[in-house]
Tab-separated table of N, CA and C in Angstrom:
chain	number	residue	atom	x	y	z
L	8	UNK	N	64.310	33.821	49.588
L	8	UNK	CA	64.890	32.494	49.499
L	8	UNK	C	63.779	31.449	49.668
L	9	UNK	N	63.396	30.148	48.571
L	9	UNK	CA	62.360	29.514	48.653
L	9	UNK	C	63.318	28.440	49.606
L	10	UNK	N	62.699	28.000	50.519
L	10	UNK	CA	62.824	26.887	51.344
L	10	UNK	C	62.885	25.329	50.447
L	11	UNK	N	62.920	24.136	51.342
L	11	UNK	CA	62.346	22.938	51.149
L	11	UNK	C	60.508	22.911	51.658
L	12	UNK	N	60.634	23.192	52.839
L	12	UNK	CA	59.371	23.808	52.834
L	12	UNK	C	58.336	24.032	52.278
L	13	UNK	N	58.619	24.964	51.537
L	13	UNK	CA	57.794	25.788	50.918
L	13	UNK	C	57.960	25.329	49.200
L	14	UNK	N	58.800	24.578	48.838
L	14	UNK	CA	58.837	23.812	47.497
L	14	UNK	C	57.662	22.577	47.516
L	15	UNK	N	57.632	21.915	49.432
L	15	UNK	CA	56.877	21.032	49.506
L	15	UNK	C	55.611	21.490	49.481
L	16	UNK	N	54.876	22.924	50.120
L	16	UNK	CA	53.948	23.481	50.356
L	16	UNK	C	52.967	23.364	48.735
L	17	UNK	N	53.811	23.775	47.888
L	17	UNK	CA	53.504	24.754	46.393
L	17	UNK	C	53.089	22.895	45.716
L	18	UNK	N	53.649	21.789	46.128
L	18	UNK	CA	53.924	20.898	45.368
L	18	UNK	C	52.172	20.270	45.798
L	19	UNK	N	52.364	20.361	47.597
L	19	UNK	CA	50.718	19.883	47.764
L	19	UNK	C	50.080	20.396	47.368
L	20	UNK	N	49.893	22.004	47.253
L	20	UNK	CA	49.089	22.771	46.800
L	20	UNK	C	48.586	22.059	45.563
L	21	UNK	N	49.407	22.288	44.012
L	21	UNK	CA	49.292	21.560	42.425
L	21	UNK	C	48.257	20.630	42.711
L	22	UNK	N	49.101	19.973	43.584
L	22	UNK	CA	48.048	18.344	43.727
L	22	UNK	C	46.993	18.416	44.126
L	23	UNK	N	46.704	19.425	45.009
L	23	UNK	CA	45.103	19.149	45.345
L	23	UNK	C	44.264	20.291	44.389
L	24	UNK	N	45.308	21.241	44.158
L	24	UNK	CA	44.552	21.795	42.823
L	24	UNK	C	43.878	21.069	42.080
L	25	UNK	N	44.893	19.778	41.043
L	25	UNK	CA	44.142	18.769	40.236
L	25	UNK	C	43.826	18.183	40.588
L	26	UNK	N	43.228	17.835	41.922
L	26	UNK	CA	42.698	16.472	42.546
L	26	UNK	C	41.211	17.173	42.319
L	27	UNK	N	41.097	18.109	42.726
L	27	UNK	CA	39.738	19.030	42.855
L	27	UNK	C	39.306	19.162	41.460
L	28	UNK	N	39.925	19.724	40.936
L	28	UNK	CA	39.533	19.985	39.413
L	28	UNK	C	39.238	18.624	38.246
L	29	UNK	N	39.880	17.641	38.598
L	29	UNK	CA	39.809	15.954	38.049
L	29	UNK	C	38.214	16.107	38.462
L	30	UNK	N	37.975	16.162	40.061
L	30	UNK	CA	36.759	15.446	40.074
L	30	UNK	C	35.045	16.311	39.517
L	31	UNK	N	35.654	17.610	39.260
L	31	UNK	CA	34.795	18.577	39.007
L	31	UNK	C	33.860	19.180	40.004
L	32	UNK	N	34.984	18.919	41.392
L	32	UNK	CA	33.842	19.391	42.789
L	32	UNK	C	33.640	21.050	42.722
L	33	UNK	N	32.443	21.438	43.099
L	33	UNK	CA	32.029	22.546	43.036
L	33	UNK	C	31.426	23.158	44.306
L	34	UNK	N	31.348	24.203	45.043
L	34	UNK	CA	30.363	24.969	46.195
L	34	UNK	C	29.386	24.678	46.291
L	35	UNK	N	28.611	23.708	46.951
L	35	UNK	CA	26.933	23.830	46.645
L	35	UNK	C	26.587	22.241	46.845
L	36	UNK	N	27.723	21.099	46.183
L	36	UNK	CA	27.385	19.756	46.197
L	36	UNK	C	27.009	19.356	47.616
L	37	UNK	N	26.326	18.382	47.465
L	37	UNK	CA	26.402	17.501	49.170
L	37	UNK	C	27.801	16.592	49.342
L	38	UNK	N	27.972	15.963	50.113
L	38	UNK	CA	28.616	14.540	50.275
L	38	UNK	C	28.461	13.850	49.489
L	39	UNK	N	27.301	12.921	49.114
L	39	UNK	CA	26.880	11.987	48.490
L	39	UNK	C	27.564	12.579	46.916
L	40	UNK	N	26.835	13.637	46.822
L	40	UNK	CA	27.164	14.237	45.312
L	40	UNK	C	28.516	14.101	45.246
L	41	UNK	N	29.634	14.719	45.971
L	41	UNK	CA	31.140	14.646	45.954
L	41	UNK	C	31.677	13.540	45.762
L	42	UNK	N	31.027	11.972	46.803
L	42	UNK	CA	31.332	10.732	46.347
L	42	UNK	C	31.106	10.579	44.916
L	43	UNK	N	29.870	10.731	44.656
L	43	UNK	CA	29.433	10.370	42.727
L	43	UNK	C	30.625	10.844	41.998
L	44	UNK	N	30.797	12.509	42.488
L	44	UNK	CA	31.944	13.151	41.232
L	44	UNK	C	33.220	12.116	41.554
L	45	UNK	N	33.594	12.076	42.626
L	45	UNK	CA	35.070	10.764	42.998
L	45	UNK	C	34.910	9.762	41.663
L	46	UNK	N	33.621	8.732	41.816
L	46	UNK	CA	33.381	8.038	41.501
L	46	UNK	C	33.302	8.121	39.819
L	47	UNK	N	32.947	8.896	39.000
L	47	UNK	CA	32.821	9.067	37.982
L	47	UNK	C	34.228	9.525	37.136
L	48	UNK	N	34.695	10.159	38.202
L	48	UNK	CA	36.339	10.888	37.562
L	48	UNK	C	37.209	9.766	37.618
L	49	UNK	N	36.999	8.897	38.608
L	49	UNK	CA	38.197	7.762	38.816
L	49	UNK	C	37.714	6.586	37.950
L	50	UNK	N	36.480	6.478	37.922
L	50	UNK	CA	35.276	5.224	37.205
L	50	UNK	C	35.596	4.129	37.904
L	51	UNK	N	35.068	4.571	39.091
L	51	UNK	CA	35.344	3.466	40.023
L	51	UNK	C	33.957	3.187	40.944
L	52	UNK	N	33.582	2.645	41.840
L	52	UNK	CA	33.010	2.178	42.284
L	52	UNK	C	33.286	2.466	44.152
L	53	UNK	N	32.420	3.518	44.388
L	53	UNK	CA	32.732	3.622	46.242
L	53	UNK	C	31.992	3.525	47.435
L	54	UNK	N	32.248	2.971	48.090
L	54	UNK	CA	31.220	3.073	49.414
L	54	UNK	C	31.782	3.104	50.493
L	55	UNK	N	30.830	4.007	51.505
L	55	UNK	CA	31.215	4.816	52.738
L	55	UNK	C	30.911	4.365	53.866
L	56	UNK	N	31.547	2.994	54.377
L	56	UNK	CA	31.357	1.905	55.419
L	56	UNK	C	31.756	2.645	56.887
L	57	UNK	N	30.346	2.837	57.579
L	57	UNK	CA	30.788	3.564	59.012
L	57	UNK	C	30.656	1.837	60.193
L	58	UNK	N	31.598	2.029	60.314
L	58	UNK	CA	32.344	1.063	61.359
L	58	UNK	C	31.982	1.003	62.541
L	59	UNK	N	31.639	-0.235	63.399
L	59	UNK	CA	30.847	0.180	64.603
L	59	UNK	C	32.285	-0.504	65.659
L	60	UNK	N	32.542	-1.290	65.342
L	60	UNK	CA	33.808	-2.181	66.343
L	60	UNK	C	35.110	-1.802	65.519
L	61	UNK	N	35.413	-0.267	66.308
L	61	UNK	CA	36.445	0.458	66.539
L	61	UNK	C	37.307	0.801	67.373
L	62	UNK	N	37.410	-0.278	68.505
L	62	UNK	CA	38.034	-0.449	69.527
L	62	UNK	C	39.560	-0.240	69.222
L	63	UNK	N	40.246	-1.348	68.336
L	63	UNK	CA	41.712	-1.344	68.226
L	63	UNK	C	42.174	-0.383	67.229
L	64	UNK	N	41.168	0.920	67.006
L	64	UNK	CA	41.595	1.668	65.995
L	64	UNK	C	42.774	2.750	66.543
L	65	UNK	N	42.667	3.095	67.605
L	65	UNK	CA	44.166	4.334	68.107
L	65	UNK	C	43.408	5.899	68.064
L	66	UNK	N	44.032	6.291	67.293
L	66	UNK	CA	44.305	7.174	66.775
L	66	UNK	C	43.092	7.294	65.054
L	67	UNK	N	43.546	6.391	64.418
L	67	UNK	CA	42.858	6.230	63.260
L	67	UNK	C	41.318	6.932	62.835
L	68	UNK	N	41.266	7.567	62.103
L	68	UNK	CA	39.740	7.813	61.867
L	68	UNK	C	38.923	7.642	61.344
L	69	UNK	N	39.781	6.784	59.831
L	69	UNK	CA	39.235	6.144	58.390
L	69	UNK	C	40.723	5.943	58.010
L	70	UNK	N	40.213	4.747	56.949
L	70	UNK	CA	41.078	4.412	55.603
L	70	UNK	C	40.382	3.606	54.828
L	71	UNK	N	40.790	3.803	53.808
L	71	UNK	CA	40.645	3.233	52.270
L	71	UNK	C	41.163	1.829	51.690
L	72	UNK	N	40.350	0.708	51.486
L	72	UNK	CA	40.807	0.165	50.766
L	72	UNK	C	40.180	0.290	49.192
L	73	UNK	N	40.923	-0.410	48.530
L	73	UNK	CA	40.980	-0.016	47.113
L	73	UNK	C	41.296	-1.581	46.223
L	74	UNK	N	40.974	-1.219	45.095
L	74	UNK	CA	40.772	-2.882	44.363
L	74	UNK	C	40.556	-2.558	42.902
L	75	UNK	N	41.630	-2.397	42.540
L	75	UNK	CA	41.931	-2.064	41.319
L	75	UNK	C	41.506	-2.717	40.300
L	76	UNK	N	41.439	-4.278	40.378
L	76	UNK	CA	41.566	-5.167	39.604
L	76	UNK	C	39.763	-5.295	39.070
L	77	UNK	N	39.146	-4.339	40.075
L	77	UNK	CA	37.651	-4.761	40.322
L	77	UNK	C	36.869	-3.244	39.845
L	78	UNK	N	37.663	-2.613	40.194
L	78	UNK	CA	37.633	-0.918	39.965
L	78	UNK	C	36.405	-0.673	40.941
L	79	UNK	N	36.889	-0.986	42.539
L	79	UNK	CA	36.106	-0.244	43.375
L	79	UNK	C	36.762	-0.302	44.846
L	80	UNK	N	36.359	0.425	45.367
L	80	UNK	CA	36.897	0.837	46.872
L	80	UNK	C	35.782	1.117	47.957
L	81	UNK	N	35.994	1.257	49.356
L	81	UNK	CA	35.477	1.338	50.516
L	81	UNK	C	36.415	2.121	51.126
L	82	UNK	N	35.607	3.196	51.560
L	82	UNK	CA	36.073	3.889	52.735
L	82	UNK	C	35.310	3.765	54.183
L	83	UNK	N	36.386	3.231	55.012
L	83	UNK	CA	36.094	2.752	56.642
L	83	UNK	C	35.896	4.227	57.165
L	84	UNK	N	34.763	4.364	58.184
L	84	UNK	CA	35.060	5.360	59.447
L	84	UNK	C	34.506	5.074	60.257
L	85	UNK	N	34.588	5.724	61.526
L	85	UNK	CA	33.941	5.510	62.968
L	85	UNK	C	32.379	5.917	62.895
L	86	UNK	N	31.896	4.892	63.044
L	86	UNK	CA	30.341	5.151	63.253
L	86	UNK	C	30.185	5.939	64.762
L	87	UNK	N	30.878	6.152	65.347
L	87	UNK	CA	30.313	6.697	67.235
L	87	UNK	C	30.849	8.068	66.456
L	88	UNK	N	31.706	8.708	65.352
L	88	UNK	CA	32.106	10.508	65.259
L	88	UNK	C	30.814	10.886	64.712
L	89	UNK	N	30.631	12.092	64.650
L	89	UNK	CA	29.835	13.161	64.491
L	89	UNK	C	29.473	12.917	62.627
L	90	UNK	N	28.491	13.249	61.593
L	90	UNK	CA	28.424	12.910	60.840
L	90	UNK	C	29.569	13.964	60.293
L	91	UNK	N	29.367	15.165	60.222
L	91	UNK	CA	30.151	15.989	59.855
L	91	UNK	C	32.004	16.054	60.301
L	92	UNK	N	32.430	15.136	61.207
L	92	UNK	CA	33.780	14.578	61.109
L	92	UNK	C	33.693	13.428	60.541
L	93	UNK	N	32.834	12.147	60.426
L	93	UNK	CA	33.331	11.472	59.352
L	93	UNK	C	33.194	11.643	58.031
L	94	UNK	N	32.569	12.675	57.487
L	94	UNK	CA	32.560	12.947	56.239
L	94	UNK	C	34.360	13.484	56.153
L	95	UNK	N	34.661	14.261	56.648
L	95	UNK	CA	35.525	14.862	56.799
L	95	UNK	C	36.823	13.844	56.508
L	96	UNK	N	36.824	12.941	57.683
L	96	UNK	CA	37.749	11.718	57.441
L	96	UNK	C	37.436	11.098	55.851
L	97	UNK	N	36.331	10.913	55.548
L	97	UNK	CA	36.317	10.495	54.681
L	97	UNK	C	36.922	10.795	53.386
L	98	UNK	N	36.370	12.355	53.817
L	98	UNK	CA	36.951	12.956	52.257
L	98	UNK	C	38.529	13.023	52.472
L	99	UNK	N	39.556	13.156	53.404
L	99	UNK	CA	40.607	12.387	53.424
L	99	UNK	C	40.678	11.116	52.796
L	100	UNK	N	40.403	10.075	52.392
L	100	UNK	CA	40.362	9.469	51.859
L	100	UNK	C	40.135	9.410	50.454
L	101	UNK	N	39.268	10.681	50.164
L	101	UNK	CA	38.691	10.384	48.888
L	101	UNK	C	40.596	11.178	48.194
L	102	UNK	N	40.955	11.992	48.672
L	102	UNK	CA	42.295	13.093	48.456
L	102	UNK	C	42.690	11.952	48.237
L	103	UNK	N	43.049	10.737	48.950
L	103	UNK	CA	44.245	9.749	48.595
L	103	UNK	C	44.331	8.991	47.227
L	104	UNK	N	42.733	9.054	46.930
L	104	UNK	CA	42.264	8.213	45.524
L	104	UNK	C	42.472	9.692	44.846
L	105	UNK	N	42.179	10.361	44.493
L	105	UNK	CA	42.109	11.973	43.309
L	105	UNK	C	43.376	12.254	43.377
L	106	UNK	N	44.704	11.890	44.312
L	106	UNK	CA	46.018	12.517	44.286
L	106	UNK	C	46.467	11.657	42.643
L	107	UNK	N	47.218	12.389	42.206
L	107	UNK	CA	47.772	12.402	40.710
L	107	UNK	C	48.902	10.902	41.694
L	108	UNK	N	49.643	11.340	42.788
L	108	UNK	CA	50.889	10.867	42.531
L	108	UNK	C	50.355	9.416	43.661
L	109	UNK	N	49.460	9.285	44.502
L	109	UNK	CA	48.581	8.559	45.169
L	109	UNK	C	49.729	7.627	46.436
L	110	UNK	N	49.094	7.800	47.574
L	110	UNK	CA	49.780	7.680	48.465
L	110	UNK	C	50.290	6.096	48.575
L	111	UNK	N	51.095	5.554	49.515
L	111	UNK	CA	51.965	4.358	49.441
L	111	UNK	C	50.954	3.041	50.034
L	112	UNK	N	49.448	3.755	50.327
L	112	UNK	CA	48.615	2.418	50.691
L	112	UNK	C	48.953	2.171	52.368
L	113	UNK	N	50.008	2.579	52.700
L	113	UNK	CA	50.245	1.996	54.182
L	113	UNK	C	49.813	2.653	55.035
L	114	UNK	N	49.135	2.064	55.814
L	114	UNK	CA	48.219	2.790	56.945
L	114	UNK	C	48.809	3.408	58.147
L	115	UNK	N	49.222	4.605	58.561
L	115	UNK	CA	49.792	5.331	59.549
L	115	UNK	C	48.804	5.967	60.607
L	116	UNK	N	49.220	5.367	61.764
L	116	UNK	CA	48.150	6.089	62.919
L	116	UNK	C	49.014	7.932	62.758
L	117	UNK	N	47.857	8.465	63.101
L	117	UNK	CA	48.455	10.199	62.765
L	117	UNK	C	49.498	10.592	61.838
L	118	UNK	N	49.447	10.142	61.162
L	118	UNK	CA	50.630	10.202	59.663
L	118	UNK	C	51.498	11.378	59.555
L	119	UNK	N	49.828	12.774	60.010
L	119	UNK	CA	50.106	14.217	59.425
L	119	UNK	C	51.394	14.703	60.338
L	120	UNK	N	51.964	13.717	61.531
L	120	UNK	CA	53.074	14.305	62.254
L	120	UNK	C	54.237	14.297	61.008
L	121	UNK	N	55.367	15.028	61.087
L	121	UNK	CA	56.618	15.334	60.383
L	121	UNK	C	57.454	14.159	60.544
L	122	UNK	N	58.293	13.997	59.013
L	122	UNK	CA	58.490	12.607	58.762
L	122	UNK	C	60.028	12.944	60.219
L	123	UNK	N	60.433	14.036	60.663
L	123	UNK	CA	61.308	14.209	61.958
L	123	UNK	C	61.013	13.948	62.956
L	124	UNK	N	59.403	14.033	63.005
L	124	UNK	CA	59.193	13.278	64.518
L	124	UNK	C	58.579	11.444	64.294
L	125	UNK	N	58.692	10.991	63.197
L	125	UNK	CA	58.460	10.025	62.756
L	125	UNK	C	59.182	9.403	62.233
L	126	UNK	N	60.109	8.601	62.376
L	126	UNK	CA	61.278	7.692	61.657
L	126	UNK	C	60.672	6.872	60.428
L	127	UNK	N	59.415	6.361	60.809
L	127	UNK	CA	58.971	5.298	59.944
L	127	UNK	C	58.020	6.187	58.715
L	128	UNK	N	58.059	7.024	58.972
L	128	UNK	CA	56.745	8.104	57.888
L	128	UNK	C	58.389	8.537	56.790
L	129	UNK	N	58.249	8.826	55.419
L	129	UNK	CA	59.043	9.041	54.580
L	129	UNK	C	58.696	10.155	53.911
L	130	UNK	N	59.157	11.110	53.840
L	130	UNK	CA	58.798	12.112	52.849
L	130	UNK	C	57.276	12.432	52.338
L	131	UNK	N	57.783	11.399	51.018
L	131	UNK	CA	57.106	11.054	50.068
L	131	UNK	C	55.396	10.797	51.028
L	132	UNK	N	55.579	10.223	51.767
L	132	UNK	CA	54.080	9.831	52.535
L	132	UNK	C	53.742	10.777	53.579
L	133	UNK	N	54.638	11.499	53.945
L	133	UNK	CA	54.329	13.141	54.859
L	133	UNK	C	53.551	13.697	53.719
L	134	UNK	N	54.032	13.734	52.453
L	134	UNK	CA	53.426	14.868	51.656
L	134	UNK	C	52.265	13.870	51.149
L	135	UNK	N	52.181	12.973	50.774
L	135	UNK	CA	51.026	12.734	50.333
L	135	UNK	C	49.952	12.669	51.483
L	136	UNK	N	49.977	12.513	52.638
L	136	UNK	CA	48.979	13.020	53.905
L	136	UNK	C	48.573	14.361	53.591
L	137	UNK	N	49.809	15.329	53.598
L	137	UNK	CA	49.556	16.905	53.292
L	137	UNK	C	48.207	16.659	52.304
L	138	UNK	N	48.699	16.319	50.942
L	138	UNK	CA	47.760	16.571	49.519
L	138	UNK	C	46.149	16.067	50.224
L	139	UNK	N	45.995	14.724	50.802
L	139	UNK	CA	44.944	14.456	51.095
L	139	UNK	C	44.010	15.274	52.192
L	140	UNK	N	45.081	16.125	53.301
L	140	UNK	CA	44.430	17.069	54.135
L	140	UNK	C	43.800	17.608	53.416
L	141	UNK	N	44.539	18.349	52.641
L	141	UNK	CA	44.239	19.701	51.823
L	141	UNK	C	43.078	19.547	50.770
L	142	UNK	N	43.154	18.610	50.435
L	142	UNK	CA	41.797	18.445	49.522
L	142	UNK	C	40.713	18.131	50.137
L	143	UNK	N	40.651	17.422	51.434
L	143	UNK	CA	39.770	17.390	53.001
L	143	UNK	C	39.470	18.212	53.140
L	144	UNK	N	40.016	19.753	53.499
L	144	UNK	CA	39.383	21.235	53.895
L	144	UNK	C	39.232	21.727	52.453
L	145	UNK	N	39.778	21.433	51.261
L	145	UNK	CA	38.703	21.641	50.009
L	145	UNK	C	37.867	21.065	49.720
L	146	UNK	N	37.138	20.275	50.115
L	146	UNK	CA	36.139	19.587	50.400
L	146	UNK	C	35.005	20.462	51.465
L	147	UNK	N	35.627	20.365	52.620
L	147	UNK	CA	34.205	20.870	53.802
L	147	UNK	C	34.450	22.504	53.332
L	148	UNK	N	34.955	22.692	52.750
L	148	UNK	CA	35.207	24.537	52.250
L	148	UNK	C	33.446	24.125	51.467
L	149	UNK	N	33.733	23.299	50.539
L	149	UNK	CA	32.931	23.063	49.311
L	149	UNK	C	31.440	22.583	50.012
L	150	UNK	N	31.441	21.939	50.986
L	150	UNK	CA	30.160	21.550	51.384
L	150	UNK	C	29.817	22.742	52.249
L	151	UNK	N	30.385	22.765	52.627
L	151	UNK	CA	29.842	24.153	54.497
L	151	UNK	C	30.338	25.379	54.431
L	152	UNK	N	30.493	26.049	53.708
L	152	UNK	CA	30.622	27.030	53.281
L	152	UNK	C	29.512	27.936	52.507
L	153	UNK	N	28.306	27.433	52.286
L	153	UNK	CA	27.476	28.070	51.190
L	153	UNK	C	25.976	28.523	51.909
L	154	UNK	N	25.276	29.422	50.981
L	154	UNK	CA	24.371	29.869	52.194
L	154	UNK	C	23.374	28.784	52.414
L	155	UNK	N	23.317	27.292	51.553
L	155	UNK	CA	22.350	26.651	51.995
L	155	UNK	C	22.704	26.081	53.333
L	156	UNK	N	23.950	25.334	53.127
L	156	UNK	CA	24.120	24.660	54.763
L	156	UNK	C	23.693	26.374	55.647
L	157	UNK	N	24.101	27.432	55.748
L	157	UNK	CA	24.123	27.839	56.674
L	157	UNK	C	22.536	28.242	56.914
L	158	UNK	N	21.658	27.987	56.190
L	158	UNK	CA	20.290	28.527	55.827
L	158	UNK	C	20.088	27.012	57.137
L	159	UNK	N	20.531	25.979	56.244
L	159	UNK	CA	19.416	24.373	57.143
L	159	UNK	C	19.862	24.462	58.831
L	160	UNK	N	20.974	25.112	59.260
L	160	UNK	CA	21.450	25.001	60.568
L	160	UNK	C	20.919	26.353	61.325
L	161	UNK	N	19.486	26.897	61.065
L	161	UNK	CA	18.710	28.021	61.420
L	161	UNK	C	17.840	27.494	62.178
C-alpha cells in the first residue's frame, strides 16, 4: 500500500533528480564550480554573501533572495559557521532556485519541521524544503565524497 508519504517522498525525489541533472552537477566539482553550473543552467547571476551581523537570525542559516527582473540573486549565510556548513546551507538555497516547482519565497525559521507540527508551514512548502534538503546532501555527496577531498584532508 503506497502511503501519502511516500507519494510525497518519490515526488521530492523527481525534483531533485531534475534539479541535479538541469544544472549538470557532477562528483569531482568544487563549490565555486557548482555555483557557475547554478548559474549557467538558470542564466542568472549569483553571489555567496557570508553575513557577519547575525544576531536576530534564530534558527536561520541562509536564504535567498532573488530578482528576476535583473536575472540575479544572493545567497545570505553565517559568516561565524564552519566553511563546510555554509556551503551546505548554501547549497540549500541553490535546491530552491534548480526546484522545477520553486518554493513560495517565504522565509521559515526551521521549515524542515512537519507542516503537523507547524500550522503556518503548508504542504506545498514542507515539500519544497524536502526538494531543497535533498539536493543539499546531493550536493556535499558531489563535493565530499571523492578521493580528492579525501586525499587534501591527509
Amino acid at each position: 500500500m503506497v502511503t501519502e508519504a511516500d507519494e510525497m517522498l518519490a515526488r521530492v525525489q523527481a525534483r531533485a533528480d531534475r534539479a541535479i541533472q538541469h544544472a549538470g552537477l557532477a562528483a569531482g566539482m568544487t563549490f565555486d564550480q557548482v555555483v557557475h553550473a547554478v548559474e549557467q543552467a538558470l542564466e542568472i547571476r549569483l553571489r555567496i554573501v557570508p553575513e557577519t551581523d547575525t544576531a536576530g537570525w534564530g534558527t536561520l542559516t541562509g536564504f535567498l533572495t532573488y530578482f528576476a527582473d535583473r536575472r540575479e540573486g544572493s545567497i545570505h549565510v553565517r559568516a561565524s559557521d564552519a566553511a563546510i556548513y555554509s556551503q551546505f546551507a548554501a547549497s540549500h538555497e541553490l535546491g530552491h532556485l534548480l526546484d522545477d516547482a520553486h518554493c513560495s519565497g517565504a522565509l521559515h525559521e526551521r521549515s524542515s519541521v512537519s507542516p503537523h507540527d507547524n500550522p503556518l508551514l503548508t504542504t506545498p512548502e514542507y515539500e519544497a524544503e524536502l526538494v531543497a534538503e535533498h539536493i543539499a546532501h546531493r550536493i556535499a555527496r558531489l563535493l565530499y565524497t571523492s578521493p580528492r577531498v579525501a586525499e587534501s584532508s591527509w
